XYZ file of C-alpha atoms in Angstrom:
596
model
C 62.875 166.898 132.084
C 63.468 168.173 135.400
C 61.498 167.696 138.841
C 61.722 168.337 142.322
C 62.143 166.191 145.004
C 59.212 164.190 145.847
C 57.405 164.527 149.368
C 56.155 161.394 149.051
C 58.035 158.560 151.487
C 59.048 155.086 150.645
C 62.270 154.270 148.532
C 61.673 152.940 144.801
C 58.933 153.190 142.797
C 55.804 154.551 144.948
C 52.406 154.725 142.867
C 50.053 157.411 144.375
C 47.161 159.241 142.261
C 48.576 161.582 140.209
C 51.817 158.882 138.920
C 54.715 157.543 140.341
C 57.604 158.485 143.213
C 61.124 157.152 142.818
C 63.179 157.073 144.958
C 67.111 155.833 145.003
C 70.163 155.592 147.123
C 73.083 157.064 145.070
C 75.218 158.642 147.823
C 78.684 158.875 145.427
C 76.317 159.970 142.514
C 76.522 163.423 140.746
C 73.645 162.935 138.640
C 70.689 160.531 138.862
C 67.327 160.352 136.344
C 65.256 157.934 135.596
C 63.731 156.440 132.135
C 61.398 153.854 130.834
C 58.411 153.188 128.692
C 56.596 156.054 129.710
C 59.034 157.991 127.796
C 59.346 155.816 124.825
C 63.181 155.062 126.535
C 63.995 158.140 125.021
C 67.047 159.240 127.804
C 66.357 163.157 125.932
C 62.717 163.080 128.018
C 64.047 161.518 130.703
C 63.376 162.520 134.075
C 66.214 163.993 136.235
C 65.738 163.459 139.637
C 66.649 165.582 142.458
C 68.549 165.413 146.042
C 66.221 164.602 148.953
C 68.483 166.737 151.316
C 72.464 167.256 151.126
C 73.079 164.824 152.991
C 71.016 161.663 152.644
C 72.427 160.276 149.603
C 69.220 159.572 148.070
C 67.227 161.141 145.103
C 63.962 161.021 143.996
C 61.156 162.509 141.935
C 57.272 162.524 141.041
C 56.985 161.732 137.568
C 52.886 162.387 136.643
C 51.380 159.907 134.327
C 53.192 156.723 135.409
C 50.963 154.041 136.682
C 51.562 150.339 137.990
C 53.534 148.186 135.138
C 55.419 150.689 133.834
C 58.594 149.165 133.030
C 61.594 151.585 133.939
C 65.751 152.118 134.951
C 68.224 154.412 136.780
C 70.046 156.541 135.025
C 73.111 156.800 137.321
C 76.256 159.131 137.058
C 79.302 159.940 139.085
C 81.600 160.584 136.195
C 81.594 159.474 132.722
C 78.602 158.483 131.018
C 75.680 157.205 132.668
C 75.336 153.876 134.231
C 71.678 152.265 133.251
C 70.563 150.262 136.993
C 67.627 148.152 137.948
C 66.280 150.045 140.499
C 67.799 147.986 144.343
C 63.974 148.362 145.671
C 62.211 147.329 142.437
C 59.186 144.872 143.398
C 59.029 143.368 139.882
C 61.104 143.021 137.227
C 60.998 141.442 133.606
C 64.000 139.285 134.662
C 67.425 139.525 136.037
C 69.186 142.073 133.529
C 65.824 143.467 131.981
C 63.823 146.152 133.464
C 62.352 147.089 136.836
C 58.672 147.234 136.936
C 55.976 148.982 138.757
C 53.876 147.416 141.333
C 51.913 148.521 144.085
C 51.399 145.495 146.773
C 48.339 147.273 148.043
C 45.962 146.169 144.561
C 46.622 142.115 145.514
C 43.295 140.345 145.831
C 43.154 138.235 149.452
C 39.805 137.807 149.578
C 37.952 137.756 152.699
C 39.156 134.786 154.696
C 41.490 135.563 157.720
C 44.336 133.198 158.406
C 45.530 132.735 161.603
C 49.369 130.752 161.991
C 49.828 127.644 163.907
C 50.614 127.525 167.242
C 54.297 126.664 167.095
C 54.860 123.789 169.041
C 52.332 122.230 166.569
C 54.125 123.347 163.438
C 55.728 120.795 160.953
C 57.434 122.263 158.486
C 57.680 121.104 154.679
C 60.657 122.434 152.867
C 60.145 122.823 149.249
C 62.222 124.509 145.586
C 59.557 125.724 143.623
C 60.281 124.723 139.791
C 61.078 120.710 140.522
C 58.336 120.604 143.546
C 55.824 121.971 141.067
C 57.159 120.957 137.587
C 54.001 119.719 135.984
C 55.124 116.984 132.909
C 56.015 119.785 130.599
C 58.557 120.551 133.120
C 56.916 124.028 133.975
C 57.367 124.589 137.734
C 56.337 127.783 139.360
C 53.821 129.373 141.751
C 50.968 128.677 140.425
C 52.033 125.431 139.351
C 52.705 124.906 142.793
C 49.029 125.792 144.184
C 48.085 122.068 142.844
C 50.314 120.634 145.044
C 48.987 122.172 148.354
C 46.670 119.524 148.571
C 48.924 117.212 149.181
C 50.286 118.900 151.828
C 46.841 119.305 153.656
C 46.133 116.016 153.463
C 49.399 114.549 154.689
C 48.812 117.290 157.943
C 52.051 120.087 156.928
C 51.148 123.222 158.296
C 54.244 125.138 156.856
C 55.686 125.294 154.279
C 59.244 126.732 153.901
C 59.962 128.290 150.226
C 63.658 127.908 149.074
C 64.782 131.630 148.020
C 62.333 132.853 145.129
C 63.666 136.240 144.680
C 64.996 137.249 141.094
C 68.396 135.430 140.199
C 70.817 135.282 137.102
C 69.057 132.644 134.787
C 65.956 130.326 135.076
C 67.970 127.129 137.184
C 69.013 128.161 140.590
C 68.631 126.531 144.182
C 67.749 130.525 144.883
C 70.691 131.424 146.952
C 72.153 133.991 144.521
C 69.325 136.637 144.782
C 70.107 139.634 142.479
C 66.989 141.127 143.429
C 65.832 141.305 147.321
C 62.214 142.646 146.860
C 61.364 141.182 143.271
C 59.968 137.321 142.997
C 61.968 135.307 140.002
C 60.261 136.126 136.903
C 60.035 132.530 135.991
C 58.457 131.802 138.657
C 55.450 133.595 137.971
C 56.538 136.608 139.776
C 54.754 138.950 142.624
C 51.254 138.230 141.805
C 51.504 134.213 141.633
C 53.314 134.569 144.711
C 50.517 136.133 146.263
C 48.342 133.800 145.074
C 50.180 130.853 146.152
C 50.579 132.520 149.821
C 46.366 133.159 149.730
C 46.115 129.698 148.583
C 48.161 128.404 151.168
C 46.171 130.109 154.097
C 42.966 128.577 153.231
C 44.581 125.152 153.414
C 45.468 126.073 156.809
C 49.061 125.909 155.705
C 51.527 129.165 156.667
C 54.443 130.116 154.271
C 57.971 130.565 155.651
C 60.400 132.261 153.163
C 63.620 131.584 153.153
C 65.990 134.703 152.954
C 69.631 135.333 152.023
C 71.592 138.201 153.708
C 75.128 136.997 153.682
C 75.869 137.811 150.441
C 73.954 138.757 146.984
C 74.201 137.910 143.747
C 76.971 137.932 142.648
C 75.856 137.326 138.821
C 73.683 140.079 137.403
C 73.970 142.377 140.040
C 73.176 145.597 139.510
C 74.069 146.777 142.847
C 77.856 146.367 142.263
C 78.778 149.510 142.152
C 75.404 151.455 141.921
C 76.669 154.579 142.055
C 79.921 154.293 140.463
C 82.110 154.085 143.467
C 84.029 151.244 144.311
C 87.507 150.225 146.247
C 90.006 147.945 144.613
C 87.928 144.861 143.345
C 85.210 145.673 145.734
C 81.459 146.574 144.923
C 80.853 149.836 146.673
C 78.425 151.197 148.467
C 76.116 148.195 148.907
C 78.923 146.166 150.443
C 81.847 146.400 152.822
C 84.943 147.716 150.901
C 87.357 145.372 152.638
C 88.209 141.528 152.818
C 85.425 141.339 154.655
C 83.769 141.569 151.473
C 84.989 138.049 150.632
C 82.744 135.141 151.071
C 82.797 131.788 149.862
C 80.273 132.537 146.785
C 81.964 136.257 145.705
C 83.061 139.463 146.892
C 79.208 140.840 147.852
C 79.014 140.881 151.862
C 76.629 143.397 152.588
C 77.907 146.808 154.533
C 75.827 145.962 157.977
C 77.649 148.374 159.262
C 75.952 151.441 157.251
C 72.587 152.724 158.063
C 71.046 152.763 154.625
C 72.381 149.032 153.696
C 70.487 147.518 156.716
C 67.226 149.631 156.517
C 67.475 148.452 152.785
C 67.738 144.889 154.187
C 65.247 145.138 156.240
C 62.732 146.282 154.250
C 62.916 143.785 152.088
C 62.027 141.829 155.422
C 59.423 144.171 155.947
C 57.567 144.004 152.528
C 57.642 140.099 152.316
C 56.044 140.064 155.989
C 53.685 142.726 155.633
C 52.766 143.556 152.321
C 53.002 139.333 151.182
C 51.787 138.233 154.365
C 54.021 135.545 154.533
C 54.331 133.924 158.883
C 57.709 133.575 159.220
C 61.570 134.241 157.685
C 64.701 131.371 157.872
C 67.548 133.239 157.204
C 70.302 131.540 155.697
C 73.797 130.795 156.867
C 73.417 133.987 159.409
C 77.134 132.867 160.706
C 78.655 134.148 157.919
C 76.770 137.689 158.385
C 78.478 137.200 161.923
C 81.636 135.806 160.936
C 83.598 135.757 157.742
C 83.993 132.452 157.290
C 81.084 131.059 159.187
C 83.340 130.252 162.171
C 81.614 132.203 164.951
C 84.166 131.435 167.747
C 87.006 132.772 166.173
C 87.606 136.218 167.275
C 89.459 137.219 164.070
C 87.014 136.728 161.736
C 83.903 138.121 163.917
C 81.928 140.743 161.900
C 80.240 142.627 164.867
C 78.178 144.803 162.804
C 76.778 141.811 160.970
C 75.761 140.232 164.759
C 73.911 143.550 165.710
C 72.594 143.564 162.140
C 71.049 140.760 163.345
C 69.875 141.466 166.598
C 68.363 144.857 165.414
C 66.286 143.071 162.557
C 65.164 140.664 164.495
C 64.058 143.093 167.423
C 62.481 145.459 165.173
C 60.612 142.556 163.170
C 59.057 140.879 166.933
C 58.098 144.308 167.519
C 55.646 144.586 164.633
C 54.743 141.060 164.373
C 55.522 139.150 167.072
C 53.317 136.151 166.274
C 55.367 135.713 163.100
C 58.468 132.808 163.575
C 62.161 134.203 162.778
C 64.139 130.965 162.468
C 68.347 130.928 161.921
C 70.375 128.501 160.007
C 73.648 128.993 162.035
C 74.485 125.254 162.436
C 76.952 126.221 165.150
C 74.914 125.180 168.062
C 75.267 128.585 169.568
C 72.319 129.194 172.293
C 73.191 132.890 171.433
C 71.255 132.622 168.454
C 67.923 132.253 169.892
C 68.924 134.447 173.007
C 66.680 137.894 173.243
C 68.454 140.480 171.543
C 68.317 142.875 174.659
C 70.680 140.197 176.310
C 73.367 140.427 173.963
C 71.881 137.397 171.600
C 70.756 137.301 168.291
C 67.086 137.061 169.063
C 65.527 134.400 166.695
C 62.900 132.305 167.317
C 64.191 129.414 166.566
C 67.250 127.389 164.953
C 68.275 124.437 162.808
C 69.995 121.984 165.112
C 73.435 120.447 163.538
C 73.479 118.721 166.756
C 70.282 116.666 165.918
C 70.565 116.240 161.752
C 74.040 115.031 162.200
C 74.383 112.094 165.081
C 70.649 111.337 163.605
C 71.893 111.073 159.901
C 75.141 109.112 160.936
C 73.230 106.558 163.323
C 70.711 105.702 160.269
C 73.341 105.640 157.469
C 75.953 103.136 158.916
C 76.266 100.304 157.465
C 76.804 97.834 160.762
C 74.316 98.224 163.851
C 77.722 98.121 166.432
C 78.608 100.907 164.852
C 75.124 102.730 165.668
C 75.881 105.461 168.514
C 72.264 104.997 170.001
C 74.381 107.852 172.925
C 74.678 110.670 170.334
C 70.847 109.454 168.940
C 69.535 109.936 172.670
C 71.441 113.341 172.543
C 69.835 114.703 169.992
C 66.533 113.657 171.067
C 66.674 114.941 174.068
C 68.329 118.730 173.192
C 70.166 120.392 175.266
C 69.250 123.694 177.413
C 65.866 123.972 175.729
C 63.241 126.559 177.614
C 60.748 125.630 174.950
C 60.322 122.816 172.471
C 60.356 125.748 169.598
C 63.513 126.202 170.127
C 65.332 124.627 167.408
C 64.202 122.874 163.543
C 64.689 118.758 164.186
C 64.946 117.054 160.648
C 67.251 114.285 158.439
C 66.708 116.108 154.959
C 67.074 119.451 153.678
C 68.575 120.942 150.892
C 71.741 121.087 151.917
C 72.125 117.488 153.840
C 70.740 115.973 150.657
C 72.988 117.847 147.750
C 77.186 118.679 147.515
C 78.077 115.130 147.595
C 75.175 114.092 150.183
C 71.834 112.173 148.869
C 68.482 111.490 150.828
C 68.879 108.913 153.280
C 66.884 106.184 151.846
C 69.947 106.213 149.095
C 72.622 106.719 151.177
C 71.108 103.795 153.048
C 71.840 101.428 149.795
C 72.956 103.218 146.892
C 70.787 102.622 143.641
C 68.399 100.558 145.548
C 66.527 103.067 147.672
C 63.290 101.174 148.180
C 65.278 98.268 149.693
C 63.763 96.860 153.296
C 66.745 98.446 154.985
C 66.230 101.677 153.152
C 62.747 102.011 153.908
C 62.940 100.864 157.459
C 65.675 103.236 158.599
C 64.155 105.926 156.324
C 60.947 105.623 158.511
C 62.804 105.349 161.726
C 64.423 108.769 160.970
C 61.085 109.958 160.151
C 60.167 108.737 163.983
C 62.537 110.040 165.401
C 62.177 113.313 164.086
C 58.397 113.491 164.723
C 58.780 112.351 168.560
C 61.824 114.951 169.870
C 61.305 117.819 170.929
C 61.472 120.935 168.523
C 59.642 122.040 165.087
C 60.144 119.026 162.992
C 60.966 119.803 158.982
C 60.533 117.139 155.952
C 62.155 118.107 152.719
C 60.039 118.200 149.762
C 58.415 114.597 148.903
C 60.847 112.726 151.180
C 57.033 111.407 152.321
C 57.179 108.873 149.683
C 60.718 107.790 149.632
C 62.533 110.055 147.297
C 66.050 108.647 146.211
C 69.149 110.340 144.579
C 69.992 113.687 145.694
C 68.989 117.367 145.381
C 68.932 118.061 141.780
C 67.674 121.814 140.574
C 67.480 120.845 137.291
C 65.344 117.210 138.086
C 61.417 117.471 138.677
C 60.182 115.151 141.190
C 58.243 112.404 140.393
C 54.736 111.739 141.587
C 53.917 109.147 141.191
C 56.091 107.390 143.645
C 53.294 108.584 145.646
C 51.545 105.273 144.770
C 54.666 103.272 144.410
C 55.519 103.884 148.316
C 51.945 104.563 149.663
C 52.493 102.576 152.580
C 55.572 104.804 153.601
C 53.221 107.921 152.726
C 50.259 106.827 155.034
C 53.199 106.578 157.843
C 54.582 109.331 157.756
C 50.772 110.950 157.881
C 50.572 109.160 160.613
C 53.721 110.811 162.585
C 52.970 113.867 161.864
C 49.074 113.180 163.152
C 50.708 111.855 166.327
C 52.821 114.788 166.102
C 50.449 117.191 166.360
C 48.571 115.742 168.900
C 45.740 115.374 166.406
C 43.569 112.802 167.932
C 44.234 114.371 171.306
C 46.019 111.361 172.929
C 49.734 112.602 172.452
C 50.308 116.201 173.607
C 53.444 114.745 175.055
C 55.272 115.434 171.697
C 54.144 119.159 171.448
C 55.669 119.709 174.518
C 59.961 120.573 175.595
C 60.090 117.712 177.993
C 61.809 114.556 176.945
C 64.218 111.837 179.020
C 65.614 108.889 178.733
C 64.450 106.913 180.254
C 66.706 103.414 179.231
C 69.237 103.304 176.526
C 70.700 99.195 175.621
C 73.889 99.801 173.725
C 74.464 96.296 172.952
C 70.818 95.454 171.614
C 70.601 99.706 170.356
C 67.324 100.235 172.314
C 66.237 103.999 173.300
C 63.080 104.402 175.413
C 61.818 108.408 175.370
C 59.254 109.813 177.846
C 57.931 112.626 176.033
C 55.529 115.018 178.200
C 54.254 118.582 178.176
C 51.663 118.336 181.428
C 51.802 114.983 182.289
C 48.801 112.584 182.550
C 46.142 110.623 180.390
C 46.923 112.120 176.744
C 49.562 113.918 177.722
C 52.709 111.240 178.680
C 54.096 109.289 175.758
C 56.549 106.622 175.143
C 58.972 105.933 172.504
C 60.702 102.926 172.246
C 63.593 102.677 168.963
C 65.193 99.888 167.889
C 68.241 101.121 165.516
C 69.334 97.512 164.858
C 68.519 94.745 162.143
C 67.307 91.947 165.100
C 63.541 91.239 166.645
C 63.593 92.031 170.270
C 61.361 90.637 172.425
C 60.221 91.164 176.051
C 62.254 94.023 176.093
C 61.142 95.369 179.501
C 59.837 99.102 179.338
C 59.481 101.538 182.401
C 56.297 103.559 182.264
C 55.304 107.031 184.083
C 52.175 105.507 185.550
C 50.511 101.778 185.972
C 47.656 100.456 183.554
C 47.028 99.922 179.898
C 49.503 101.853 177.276
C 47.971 102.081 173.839
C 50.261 101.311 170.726
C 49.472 104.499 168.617
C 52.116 103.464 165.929
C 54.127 101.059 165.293
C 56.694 101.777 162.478
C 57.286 98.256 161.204
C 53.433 97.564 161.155
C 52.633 95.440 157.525
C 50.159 98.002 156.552
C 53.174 100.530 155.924
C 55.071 98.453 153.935
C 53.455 95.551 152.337
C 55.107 92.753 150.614
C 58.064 94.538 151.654
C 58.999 92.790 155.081
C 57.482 94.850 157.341
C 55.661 93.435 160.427
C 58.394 91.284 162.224
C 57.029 92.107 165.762
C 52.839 91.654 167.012
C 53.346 94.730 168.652
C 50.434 95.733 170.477
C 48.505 97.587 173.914
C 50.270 96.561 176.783
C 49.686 96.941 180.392
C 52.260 98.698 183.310
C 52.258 97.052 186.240
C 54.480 98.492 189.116
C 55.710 100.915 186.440
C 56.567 98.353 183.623
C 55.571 96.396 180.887
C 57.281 93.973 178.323
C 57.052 95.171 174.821
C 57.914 93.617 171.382
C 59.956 95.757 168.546
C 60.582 94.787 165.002
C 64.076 96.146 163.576
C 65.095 99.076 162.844
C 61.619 99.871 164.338
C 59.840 102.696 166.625
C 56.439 102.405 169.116
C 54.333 105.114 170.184
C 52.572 104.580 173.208
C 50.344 106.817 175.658
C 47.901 106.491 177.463
């Protein structure tokens, strides 16, 4: 059957009364059509479709009758037979090779209640995989499996969370960073609809949803992008992607084209849809230096990819333009201010960053074996930042995906390996946790490393629960942090703010004092005093911002966070400044929060 081109806009499939637009990119294609159940797959009734203009590359048709879940393909020819595609813009599909269904965003139910996202100097982020942070004990984990967990999350005070790539990939076991399908959710995941739900849900926990996107490369398995059209250099994909080494990245040949028009706009939307349409707060992009750079090495010249850094700089310009309250975050790990520079003065214009130059001193300070060989410098370093104009800045945290997987485990077991509940596991584990929660930026916790979670990253390994009674001690302190955190009780605003220094650092006894602030003042000013070594100190003599009584709002190695366990060395407690200091006891491997 033939049509005309549809007047309709929008690429893929577009439901309006009367049946269904689609519209594809094809520009090397001859012929294009399209066929599914509305035509009993029969490719004699199927629909040809029809240039938009001569020079647009794309096709499209109205095809009457078609309504939302009609399953469908492409019908794609340049010469030969055709090629049968999942549509690129499909918003559903059965699963990675299957078929591409139709969905129209517009029918999800969000009820009535508005949600409005957290300030973000008060956000702490909670970084979870879907299927083993939901997997329910018939190993199930998806979406909605995942809604039962959001209570937890309230409770321990996370107001993000950030969702590990859920878009459609080869299989049912993936970490997520081999999308196949941009704008579709994984099918075993529960797809577009549980999504939504779990977003809605979310919101009326007071909890926003960060999702974590892949532009670097796609795929590569069951990509039906590679070579959409038929056209294709060498061993290269075609259209979709750059034609040339720069092709090449460490997980297959499928670097996007940033340089052409329709391959960013078809990136971006994707952006778009998730933002708008999903109404999730925020995007982390990963890796964005290799979209910059070909292998991820941003200062060398020969391997730049300029069109990937004003890819960048466009999509993040166009994105604060329709939603500016919504956070953009970067995993670049190169420590590159550029990143978070406005895009109108040459930078990349992100919100915010994960900071290799906190994770990594931080991670190697906790995880040696011998306190001399503790660099309390490089801790005090990353505390502090450098060149931060606000505390947003940058993503502080000791776990994530990728610090805890490849050879790498959570801390508590890199700590002591197969014993990760032992007193110098837990303490250091909780003084990472304190540290994190008291510098300046948007602290992160990866999924259940609240209650001590051992081994390492495992896709294929649901976590367990019920260490959440096993370690509740550790639990109810890290609630704690975060409450401090977030300036919950209203006496440490300090630690939502970009100000920190040092104020004393004791190599030889591996003491750091802090003076966190945002205004300054009753509430405001807090101290943090660390102790990254296995002896009591005593008397160790503190220098405060102003005279008069300090309240203790947390100490680390109190017994109530770790009883029978060893905790509770030191009787910290309230002290008093007098001419600007006070003597203060710390229990190893032990922080204090005071203020005022």
């Amino acid at each position: 059957m033939s049509a005309s081109a549809s007047r309709h806009l929008g690429m893929g499939a577009i439901p309006h009364d009367g049946g269904v637009t689609f519209r594809v990119w094809a520009p090397h294609a001859r012929h294009v059509a399209v066929v599914g159940d509305f035509c009993g797959w029969d490719r004699n009734r199927k629909t040809m479709l029809r240039r938009d203009s001569a020079r647009s590359g794309t096709w499209s048709a109205l095809v009457p009758g078609v309504d939302v879940g009609s399953e469908y393909r492409f019908l794609v020819r340049r010469g030969g037979p055709y090629l049968s595609k999942i549509d690129p813009f499909a918003r559903a599909v059965t699963h990675s090779a299957g078929n591409a269904v139709v969905f129209d965003p517009r029918r999800i139910d969000w009820g009535t209640e508005q949600f409005t996202m957290p300030g973000w100097d008060e956000l702490v982020i909670y970084e979870i995989h879907i299927p083993t942070f939901a997997a329910d004990p018939d190993g199930r984990g998806d979406f909605d499996h995942a809604i039962a967990r959001l209570d937890h999350l309230a409770w321990l005070g996370v107001t993000a969370v950030e969702v590990m790539p859920p878009f459609e990939f080869a299989g049912t076991i993936s970490w997520g960073y081999n999308p196949a399908h941009l704008f579709a959710i994984e099918s075993s995941y529960g797809g577009p609809l549980a999504f939504a739900r779990f977003v809605r849900e979310a919101h009326a926990r007071g909890i926003a949803v960060i999702l974590d996107v892949v532009h670097n490369h796609l795929g590569p398995s069951d990509l039906d992008l590679w070579r959409f059209d038929g056209w294709g250099k060498r061993r290269y994909g075609g259209a979709y992607f750059y034609n040339d080494r720069r092709a090449d990245t460490p997980w297959g040949a499928t670097r996007p084209n940033y340089g052409r028009k329709e391959v960013r706009n078809f990136l971006r939307d994707s952006l778009v849809m998730w933002l708008e349409d999903f109404r999730v707060d925020g995007l982390r992009f990963d890796a964005t230096n290799y979209i910059r750079s070909r292998w991820g090495d941003v200062h060398y010249g020969a391997h730049q990819i300029a069109a990937g850094h004003r890819y960048l700089a466009s999509v993040t310009a166009d994105l604060r333009s329709r939603q500016p309250w919504k956070l953009l975050i970067a995993e670049d790990m190169q420590c590159d201010p550029v990143v978070t520079q406005p895009s109108s003065s040459g930078g990349l214009g992100f919100h915010t960053q994960w900071d290799a130059g906190f994770v990594h001193p931080v991670r190697a300070a906790l995880l040696a074996p011998r306190d001399e060989d503790r660099n309390v410098h490089a801790v005090a370093a990353a505390m502090a930042g450098t060149g931060l104009s606000t505390a947003h800045e940058r993503v502080v945290f000791t776990e994530s995906h990728d610090e805890v997987a490849n050879g790498k485990a959570r801390v508590p077991e890199e700590i002591t390996p197969g014993n990760a509940d032992s007193w110098y596991a837990r303490k250091r584990a909780a003084l990472g946790v304190a540290i994190t929660m008291t510098s300046p930026g948007i602290p992160m916790l990866f999924q259940v490393q609240d209650f001590l979670e051992d081994g390492w990253f495992d896709d294929t390994r649901p976590l367990t629960w019920d260490k959440r009674h096993w370690h509740s001690g550790f639990l109810h302190l890290v609630r704690e942090l975060i409450s401090l955190r977030r300036n919950r009780a209203g006496v440490t605003r300090g630690l939502t703010g970009r100000c920190a220094r040092i104020v004393s650092l004791d190599d030889r006894r591996k003491l750091i004092v802090v003076h966190r602030w945002d205004r300054g003042g009753p509430g405001d000013d807090t101290i943090v005093v660390l102790n990254l070594s296995t002896q009591l100190v005593r008397g160790h003599r503190v220098d405060f911002p102003h005279d008069g009584w300090w309240r203790l709002r947390c100490n680390t190695d109190s017994p109530q966070f770790g009883v029978g366990v060893g905790f509770g060395s030191a009787c910290a407690g309230d002290v008093e400044a007098r001419w600007g200091t006070a003597e203060v006891d710390i229990g190893p491997y032990a922080a204090l929060v005071y203020s005022q």
